[in-house]
PDB file of C-alpha atoms in Angstrom:
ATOM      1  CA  UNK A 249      83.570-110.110   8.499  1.00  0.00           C
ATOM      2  CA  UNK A 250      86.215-108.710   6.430  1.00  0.00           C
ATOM      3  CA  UNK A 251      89.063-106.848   8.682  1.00  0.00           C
ATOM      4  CA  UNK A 252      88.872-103.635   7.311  1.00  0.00           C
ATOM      5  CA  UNK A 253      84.900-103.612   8.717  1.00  0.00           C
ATOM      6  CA  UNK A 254      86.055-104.762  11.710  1.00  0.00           C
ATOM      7  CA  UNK A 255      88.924-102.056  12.367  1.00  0.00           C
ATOM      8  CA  UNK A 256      86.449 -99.687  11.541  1.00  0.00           C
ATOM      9  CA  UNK A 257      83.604-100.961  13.661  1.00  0.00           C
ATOM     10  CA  UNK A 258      86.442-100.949  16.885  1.00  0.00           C
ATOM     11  CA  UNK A 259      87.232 -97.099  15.367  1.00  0.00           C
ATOM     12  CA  UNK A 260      83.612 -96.010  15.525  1.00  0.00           C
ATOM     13  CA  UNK A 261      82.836 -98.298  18.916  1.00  0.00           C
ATOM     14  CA  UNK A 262      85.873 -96.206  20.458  1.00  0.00           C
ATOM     15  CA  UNK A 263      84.677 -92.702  18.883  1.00  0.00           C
ATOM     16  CA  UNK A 264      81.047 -93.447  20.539  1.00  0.00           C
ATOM     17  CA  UNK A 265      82.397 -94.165  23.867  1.00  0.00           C
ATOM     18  CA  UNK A 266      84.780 -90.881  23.783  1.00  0.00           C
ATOM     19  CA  UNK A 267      82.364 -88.364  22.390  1.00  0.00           C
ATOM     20  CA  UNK A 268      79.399 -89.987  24.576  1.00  0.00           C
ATOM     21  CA  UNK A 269      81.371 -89.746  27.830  1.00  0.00           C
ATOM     22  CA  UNK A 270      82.626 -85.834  26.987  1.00  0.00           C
ATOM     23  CA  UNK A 271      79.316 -84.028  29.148  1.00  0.00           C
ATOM     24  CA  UNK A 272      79.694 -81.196  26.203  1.00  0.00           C
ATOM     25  CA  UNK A 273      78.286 -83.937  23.893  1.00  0.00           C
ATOM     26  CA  UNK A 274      75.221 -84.936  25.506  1.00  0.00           C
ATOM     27  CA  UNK A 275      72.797 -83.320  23.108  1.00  0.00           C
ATOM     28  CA  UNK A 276      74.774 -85.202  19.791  1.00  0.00           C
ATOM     29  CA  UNK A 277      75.506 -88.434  21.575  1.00  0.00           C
ATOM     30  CA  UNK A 278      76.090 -91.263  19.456  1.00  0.00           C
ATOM     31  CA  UNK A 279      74.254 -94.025  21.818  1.00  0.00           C
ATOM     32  CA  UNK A 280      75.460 -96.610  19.731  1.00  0.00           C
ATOM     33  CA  UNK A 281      74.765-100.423  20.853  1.00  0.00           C
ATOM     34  CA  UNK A 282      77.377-102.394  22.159  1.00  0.00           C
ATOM     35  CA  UNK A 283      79.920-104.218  20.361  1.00  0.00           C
ATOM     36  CA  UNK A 284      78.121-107.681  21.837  1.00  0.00           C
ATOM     37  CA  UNK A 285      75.005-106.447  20.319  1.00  0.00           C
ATOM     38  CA  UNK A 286      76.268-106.025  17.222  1.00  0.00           C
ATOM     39  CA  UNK A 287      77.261-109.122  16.907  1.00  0.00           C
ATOM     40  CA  UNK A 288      73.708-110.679  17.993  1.00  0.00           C
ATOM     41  CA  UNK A 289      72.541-108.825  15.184  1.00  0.00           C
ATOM     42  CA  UNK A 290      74.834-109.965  12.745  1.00  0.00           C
ATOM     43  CA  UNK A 291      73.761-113.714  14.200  1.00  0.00           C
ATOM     44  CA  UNK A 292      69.712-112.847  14.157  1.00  0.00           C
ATOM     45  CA  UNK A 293      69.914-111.900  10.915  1.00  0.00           C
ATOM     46  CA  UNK A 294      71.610-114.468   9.632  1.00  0.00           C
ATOM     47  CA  UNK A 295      69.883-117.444  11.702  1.00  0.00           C
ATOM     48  CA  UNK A 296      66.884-115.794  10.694  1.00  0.00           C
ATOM     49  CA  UNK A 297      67.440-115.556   6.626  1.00  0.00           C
ATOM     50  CA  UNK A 298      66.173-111.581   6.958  1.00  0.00           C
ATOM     51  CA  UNK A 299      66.809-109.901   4.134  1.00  0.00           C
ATOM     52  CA  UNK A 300      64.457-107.168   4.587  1.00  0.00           C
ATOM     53  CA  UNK A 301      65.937-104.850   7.135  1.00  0.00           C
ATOM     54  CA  UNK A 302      64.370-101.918   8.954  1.00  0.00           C
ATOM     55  CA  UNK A 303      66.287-100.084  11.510  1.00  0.00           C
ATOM     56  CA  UNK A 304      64.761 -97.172  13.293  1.00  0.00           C
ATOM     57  CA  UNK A 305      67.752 -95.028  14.423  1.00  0.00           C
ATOM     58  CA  UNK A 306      70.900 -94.978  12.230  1.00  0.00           C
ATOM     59  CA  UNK A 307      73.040 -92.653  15.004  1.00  0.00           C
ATOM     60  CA  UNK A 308      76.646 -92.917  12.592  1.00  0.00           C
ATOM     61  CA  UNK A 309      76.081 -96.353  11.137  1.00  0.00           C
ATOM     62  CA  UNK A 310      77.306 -98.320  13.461  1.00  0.00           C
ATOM     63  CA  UNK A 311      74.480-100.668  13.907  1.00  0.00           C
ATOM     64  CA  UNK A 312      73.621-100.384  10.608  1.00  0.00           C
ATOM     65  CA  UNK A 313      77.369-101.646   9.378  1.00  0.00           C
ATOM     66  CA  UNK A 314      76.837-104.995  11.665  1.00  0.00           C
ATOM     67  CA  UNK A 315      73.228-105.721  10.257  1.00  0.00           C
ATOM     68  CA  UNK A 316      74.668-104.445   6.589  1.00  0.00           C
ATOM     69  CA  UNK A 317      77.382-106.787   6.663  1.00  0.00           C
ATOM     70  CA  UNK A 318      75.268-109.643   8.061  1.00  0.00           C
ATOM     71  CA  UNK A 319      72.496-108.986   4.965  1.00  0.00           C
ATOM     72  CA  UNK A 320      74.938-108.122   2.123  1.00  0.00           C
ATOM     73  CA  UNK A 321      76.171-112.094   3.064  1.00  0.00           C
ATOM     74  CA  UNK A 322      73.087-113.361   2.450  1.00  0.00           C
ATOM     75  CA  UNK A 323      71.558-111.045  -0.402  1.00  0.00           C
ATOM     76  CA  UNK A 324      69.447-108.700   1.937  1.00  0.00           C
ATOM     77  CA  UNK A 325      69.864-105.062   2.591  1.00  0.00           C
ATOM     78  CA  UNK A 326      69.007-102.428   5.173  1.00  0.00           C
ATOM     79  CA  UNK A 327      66.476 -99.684   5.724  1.00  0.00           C
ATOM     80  CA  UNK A 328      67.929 -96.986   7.959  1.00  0.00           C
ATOM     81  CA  UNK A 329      65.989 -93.990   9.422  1.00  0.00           C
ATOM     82  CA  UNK A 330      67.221 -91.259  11.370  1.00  0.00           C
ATOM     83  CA  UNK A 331      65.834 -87.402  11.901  1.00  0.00           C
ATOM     84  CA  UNK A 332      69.340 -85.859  12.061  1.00  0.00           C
ATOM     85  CA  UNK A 333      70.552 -84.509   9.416  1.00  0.00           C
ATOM     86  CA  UNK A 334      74.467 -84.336  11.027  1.00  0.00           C
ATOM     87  CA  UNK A 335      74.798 -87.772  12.088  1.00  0.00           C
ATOM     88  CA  UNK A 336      72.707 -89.088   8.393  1.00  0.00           C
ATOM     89  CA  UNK A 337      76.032 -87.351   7.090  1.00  0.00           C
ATOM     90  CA  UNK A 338      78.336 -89.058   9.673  1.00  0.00           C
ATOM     91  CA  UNK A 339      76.282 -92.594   8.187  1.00  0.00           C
ATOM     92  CA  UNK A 340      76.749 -92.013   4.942  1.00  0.00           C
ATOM     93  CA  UNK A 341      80.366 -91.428   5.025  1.00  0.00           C
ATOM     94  CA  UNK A 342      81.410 -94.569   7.128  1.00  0.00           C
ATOM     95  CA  UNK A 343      78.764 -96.534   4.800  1.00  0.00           C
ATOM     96  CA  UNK A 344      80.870 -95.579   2.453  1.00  0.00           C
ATOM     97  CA  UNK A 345      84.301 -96.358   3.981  1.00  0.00           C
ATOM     98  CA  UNK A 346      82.739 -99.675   4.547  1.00  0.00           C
ATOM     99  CA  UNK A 347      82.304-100.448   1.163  1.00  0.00           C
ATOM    100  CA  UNK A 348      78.413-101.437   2.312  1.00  0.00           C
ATOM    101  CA  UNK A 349      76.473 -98.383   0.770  1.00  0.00           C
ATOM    102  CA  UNK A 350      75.160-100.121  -1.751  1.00  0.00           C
ATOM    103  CA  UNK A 351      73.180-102.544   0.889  1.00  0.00           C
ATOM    104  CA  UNK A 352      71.750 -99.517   2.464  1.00  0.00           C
ATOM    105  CA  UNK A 353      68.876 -97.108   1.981  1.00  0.00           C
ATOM    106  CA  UNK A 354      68.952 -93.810   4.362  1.00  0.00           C
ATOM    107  CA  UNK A 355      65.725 -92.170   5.066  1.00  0.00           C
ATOM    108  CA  UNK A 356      65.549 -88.630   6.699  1.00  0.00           C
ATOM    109  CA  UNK A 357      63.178 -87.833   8.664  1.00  0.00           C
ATOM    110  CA  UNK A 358      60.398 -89.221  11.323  1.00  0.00           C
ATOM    111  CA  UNK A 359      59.929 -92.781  11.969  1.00  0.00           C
ATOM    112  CA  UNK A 360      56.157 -92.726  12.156  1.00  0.00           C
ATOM    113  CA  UNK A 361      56.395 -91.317   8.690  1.00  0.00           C
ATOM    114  CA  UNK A 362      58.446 -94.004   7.316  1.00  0.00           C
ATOM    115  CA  UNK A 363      56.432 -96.717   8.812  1.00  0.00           C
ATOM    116  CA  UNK A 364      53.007 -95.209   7.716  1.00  0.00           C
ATOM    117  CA  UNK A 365      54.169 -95.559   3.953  1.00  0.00           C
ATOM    118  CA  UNK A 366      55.324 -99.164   4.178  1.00  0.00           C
ATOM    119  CA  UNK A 367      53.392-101.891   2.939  1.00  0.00           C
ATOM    120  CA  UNK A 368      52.019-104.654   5.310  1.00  0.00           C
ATOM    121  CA  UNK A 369      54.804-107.288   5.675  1.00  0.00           C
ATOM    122  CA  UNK A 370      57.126-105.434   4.078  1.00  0.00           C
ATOM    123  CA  UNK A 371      60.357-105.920   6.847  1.00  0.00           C
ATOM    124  CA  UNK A 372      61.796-109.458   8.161  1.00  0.00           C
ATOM    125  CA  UNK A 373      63.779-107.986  10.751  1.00  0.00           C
ATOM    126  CA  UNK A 374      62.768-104.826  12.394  1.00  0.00           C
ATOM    127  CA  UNK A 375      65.483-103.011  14.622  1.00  0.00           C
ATOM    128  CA  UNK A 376      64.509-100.150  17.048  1.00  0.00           C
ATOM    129  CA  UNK A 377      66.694 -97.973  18.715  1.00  0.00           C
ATOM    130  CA  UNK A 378      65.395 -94.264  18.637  1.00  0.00           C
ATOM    131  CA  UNK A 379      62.726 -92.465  20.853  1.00  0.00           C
ATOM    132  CA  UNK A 380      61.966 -94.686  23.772  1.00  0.00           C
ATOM    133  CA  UNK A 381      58.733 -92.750  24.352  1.00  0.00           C
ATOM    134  CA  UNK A 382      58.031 -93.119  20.568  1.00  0.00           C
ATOM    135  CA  UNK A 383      57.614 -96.613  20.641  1.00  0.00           C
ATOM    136  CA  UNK A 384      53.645 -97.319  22.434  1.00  0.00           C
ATOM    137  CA  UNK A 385      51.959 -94.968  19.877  1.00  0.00           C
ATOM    138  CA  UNK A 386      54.316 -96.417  16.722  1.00  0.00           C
ATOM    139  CA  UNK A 387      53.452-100.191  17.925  1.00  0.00           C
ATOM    140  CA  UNK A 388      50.070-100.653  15.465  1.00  0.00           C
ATOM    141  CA  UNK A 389      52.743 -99.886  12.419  1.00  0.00           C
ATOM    142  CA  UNK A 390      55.300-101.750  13.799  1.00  0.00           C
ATOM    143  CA  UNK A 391      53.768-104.881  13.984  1.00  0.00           C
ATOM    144  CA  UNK A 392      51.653-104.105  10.647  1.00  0.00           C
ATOM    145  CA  UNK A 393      54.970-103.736   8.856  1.00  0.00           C
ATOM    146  CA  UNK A 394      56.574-107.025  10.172  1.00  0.00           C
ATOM    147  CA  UNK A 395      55.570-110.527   8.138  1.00  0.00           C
ATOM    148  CA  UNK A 396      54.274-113.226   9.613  1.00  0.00           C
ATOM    149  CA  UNK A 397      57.437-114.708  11.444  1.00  0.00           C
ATOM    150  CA  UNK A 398      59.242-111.536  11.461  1.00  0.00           C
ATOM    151  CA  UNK A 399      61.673-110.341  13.893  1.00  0.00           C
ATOM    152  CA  UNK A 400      61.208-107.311  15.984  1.00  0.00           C
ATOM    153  CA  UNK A 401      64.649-106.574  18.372  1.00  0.00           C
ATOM    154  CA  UNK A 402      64.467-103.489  20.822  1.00  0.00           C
ATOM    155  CA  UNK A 403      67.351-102.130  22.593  1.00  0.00           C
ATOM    156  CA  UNK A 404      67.815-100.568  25.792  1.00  0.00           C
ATOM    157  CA  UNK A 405      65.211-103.235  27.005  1.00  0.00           C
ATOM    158  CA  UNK A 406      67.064-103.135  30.695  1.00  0.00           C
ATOM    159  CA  UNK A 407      68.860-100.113  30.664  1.00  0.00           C
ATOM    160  CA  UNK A 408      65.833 -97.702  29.973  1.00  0.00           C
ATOM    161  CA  UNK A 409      63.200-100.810  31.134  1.00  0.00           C
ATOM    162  CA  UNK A 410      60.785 -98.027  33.240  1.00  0.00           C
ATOM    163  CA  UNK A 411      60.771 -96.255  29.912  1.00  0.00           C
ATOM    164  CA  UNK A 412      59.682 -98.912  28.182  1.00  0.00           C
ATOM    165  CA  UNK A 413      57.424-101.123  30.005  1.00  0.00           C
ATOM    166  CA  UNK A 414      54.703 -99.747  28.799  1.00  0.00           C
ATOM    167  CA  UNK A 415      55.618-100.540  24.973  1.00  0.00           C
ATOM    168  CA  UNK A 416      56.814-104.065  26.353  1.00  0.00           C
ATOM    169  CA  UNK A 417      53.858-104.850  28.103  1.00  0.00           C
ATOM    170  CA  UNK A 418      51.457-103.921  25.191  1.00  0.00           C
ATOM    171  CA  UNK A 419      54.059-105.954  23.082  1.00  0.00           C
ATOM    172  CA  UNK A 420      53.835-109.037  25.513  1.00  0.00           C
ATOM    173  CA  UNK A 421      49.947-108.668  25.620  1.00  0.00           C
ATOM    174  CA  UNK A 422      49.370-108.778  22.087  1.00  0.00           C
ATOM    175  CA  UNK A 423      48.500-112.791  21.004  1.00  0.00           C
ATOM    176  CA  UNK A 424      50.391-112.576  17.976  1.00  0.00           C
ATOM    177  CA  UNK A 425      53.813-111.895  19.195  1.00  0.00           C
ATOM    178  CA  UNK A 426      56.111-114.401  21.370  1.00  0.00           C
ATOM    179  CA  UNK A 427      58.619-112.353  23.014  1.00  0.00           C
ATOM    180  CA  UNK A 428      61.991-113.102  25.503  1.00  0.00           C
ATOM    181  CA  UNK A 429      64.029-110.500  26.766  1.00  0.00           C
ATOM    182  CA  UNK A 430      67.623-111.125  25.988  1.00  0.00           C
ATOM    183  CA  UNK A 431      70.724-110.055  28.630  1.00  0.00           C
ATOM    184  CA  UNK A 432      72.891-108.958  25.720  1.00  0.00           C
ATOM    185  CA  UNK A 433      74.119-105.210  26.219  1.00  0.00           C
ATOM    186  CA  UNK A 434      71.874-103.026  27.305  1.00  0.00           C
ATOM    187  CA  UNK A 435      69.161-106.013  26.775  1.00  0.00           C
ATOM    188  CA  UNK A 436      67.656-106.591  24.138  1.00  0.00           C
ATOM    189  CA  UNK A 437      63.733-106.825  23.598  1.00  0.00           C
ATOM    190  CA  UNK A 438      62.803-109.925  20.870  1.00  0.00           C
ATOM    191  CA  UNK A 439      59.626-110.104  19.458  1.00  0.00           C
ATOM    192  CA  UNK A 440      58.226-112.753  16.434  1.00  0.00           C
ATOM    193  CA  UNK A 441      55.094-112.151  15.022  1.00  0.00           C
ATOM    194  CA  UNK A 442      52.844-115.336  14.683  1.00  0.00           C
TER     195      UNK A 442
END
């Protein structure tokens, strides 16, 4: 990672935690991931060769910078979607700073949209960090999107589990998917498709 990602990655890690922790904020939190997490992005992606990136939930770009930087090292690229038009502004701008806005694609708007229009197998790695309660009814595209051997990573997985165990256990029922839950975080949910 060059430096001046990383300085900016510890400026936007520190802006998150400020503005997040400031009770005036809480309807524009950031609720980025943690800095570990980036990191076992950066390391999934690359372990895993994904060079078709879909993240659901940009927030300012700061998980999108470590799974940017981890694709742009290995020809790949990232699909970001968010439905805020503020923070798709705060992205853009530190995509920019970061040199990595050529390696990413923003998409405005919802989710279950984006996912609808995508063709079957079209994402490698699959990164989800929006609407918790989102998640059951978006699971048919989710896994129709992913190719065989793709990588689906959840966060929040213990944090906000009661929120999610019904997407998790509908995820861990389904035959085609081996999952783990990961203590990285705020835990991370993995799921490969068979």
């Amino acid at each position: 990672m060059h430096p001046s990602l990383k300085t900016l990655l510890d400026e936007l890690a520190a802006y998150g935690d400020a503005h997040d922790g400031d009770a005036a904020n809480r309807a524009s939190r950031m609720l980025n991931i943690t800095p570990d997490t980036g990191a076992f992005l950066a390391v999934l992606v690359r372990a895993t060769g994904a060079r078709r990136i879909l993240e659901i939930g940009t927030s300012n770009g700061y998980s999108t910078l470590w799974l940017a930087d981890a694709a742009a090292a290995i020809g790949g690229a990232v699909a970001t979607v968010e439905l805020s038009p503020a923070k798709i502004a705060m992205a853009h701008t530190n995509f920019t700073r970061a040199g990595l806005l050529d390696r990413i694609t923003q998409h405005e708007g919802d989710a279950g949209a984006v996912l609808a229009g995508l063709d079957d197998g079209a994402v490698d790695l699959l990164f989800l960090d929006s609407q918790r309660s989102a998640y059951l009814d978006w699971w048919p595209q989710l896994k129709r999107v992913l190719r065989a051997g793709g990588l689906l990573v959840v966060d929040n997985a213990t944090s906000h589990a009661g929120e999610m165990a019904a997407f998790t256990a509908a995820v861990r029922a389904d035959a085609g998917f081996t999952t783990s839950l990961v203590p990285v975080g705020k835990g991370e949910f993995l799921a490969v498709k068979s």
